[in-house]
mmCIF file of C-alpha atoms in Angstrom:
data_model
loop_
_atom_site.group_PDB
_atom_site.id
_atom_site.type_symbol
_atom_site.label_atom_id
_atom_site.label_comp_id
_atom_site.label_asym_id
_atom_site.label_seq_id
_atom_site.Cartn_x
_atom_site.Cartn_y
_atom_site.Cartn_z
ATOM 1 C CA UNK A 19 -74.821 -1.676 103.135
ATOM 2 C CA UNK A 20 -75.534 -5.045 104.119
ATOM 3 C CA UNK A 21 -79.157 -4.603 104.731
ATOM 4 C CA UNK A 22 -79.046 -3.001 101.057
ATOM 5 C CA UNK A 23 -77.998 -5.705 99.941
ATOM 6 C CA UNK A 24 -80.289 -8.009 101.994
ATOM 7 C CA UNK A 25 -83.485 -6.027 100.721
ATOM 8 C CA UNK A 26 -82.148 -6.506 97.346
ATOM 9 C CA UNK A 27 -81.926 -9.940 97.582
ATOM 10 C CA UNK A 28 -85.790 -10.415 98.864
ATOM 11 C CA UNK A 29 -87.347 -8.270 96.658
ATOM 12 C CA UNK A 30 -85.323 -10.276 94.121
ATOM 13 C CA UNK A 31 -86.619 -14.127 95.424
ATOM 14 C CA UNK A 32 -90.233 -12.371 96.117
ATOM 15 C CA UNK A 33 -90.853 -11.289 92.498
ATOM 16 C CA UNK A 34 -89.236 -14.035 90.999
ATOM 17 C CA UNK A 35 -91.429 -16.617 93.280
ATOM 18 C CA UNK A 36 -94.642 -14.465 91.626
ATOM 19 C CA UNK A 37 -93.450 -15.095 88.230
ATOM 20 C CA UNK A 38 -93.328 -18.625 89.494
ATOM 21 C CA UNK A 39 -96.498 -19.140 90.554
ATOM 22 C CA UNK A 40 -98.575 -17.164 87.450
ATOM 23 C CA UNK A 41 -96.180 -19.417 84.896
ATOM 24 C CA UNK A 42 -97.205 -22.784 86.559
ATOM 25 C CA UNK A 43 -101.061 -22.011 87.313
ATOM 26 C CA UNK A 44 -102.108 -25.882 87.035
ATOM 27 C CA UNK A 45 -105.682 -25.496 88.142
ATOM 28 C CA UNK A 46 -106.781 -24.152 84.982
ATOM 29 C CA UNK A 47 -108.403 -26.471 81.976
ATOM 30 C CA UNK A 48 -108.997 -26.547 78.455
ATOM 31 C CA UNK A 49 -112.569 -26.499 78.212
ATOM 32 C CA UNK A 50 -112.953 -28.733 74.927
ATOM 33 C CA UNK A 51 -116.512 -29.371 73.806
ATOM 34 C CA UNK A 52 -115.868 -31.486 70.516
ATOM 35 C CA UNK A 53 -116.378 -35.090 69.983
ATOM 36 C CA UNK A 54 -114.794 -37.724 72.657
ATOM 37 C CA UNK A 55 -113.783 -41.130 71.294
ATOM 38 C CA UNK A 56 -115.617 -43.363 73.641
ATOM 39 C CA UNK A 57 -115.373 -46.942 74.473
ATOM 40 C CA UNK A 58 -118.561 -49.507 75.717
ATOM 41 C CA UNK A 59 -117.399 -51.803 79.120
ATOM 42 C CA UNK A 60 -118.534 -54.641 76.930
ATOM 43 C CA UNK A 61 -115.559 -53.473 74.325
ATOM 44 C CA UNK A 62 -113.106 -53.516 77.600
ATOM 45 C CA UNK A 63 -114.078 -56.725 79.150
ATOM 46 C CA UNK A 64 -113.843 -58.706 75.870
ATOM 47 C CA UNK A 65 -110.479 -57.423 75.053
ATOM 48 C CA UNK A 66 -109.333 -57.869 78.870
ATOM 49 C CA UNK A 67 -106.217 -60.036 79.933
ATOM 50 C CA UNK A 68 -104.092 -59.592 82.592
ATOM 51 C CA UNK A 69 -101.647 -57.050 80.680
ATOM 52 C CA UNK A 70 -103.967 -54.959 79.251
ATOM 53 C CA UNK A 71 -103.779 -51.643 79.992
ATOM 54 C CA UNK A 72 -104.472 -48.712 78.084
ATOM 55 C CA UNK A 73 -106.616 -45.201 77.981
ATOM 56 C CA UNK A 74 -110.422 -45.138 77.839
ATOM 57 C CA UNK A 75 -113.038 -42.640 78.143
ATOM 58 C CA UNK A 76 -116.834 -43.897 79.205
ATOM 59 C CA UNK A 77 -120.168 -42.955 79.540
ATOM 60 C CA UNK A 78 -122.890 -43.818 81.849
ATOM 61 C CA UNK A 79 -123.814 -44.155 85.904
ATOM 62 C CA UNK A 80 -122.005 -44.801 89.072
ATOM 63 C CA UNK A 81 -124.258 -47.185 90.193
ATOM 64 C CA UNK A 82 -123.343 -48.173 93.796
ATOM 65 C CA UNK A 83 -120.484 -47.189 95.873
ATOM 66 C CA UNK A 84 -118.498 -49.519 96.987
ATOM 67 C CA UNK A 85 -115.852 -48.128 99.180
ATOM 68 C CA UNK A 86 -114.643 -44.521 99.900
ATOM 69 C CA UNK A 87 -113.286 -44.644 96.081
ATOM 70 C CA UNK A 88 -114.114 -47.206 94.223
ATOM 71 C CA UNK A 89 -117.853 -47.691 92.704
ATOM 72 C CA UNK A 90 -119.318 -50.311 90.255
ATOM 73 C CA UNK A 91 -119.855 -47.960 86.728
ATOM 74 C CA UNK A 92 -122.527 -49.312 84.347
ATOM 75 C CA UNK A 93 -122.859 -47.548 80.695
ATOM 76 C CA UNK A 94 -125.372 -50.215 79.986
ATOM 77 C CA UNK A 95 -123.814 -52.903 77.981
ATOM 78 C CA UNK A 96 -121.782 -54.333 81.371
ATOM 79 C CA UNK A 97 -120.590 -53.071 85.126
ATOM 80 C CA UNK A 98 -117.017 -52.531 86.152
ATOM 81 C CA UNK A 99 -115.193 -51.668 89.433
ATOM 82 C CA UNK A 100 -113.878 -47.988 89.037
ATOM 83 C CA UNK A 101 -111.349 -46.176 91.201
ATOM 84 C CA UNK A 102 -111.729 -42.463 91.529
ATOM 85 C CA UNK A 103 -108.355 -40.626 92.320
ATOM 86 C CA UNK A 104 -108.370 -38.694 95.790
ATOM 87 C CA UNK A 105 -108.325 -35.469 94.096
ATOM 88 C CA UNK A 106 -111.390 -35.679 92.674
ATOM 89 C CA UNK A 107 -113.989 -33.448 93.409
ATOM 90 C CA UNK A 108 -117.072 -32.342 91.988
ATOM 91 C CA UNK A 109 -119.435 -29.084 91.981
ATOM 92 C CA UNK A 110 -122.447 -30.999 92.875
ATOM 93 C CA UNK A 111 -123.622 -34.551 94.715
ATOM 94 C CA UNK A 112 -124.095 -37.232 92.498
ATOM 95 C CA UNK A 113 -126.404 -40.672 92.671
ATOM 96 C CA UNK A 114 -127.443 -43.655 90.653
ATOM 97 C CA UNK A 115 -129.463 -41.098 87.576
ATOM 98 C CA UNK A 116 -126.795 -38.763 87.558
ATOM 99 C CA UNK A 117 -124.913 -39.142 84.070
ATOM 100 C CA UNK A 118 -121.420 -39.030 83.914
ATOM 101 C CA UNK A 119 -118.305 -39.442 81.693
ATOM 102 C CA UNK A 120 -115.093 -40.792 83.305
ATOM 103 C CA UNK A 121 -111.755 -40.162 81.869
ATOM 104 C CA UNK A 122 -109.169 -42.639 83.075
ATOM 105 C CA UNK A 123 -106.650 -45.935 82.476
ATOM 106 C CA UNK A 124 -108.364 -49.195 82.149
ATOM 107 C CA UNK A 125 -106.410 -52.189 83.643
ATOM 108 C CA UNK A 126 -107.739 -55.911 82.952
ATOM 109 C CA UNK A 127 -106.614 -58.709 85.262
ATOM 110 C CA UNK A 128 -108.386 -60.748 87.370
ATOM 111 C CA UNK A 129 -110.932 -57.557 88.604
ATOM 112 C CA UNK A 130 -110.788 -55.634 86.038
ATOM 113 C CA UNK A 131 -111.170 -51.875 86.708
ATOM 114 C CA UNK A 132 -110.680 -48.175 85.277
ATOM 115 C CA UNK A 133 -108.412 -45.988 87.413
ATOM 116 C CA UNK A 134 -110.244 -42.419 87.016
ATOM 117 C CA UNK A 135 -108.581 -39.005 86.674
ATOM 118 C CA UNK A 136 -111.053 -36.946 85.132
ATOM 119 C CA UNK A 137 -114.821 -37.221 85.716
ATOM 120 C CA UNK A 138 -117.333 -35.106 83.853
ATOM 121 C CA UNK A 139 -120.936 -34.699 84.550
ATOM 122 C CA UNK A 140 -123.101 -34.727 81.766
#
């Protein structure tokens, strides 16, 4: 009886930890290909204070790396330190000609920067 009962049970947690995991697949994306609203780095600087924060979606180059996550990004009108989150990681290397668009939270202050979570190569 009691390993009935005890077989029961795991069956029970086993397909209810299956449901689980197919109801909270995270690793999948929408895979939108309409317009972006885009911002220029000359639009982010000039608007910059030390309180400014807010969402902002670029295009252009990572143009030298700095550190193990943070690179200087230049879309052509100015340069800005970005951040890349750790758990970033792309398909293919990258360098200076490779376009890209970066999805992430700019934050003014005295170096200004844009914290990236998404990027995108183009």
């Amino acid at each position: 009886m009691k390993k009935t009962v005890l077989m029961m049970t795991t069956a029970a947690l086993l397909s209810s930890a299956a449901v689980w995991a197919d109801n909270n697949d995270h690793n999948t994306q929408v895979q939108y290909t309409g317009p972006i609203e885009k911002v220029t780095v000359a639009s982010l600087l000039e608007s910059s204070n030390m309180f400014t924060e807010h969402n902002a979606v670029v295009e252009g180059h990572l143009i030298k790396q700095i550190s193990a996550e943070k690179f200087l990004f230049s879309d052509g009108t100015q340069q800005i330190q970005v951040d890349l989150d750790d758990d970033i990681h792309l398909p293919q290397k990258i360098d200076a000609n490779t376009k890209v668009r970066l999805f992430g939270e700019y934050e003014g202050g005295k170096t200004p920067e844009i914290e990236v979570d998404k990027i995108e190569i183009l």
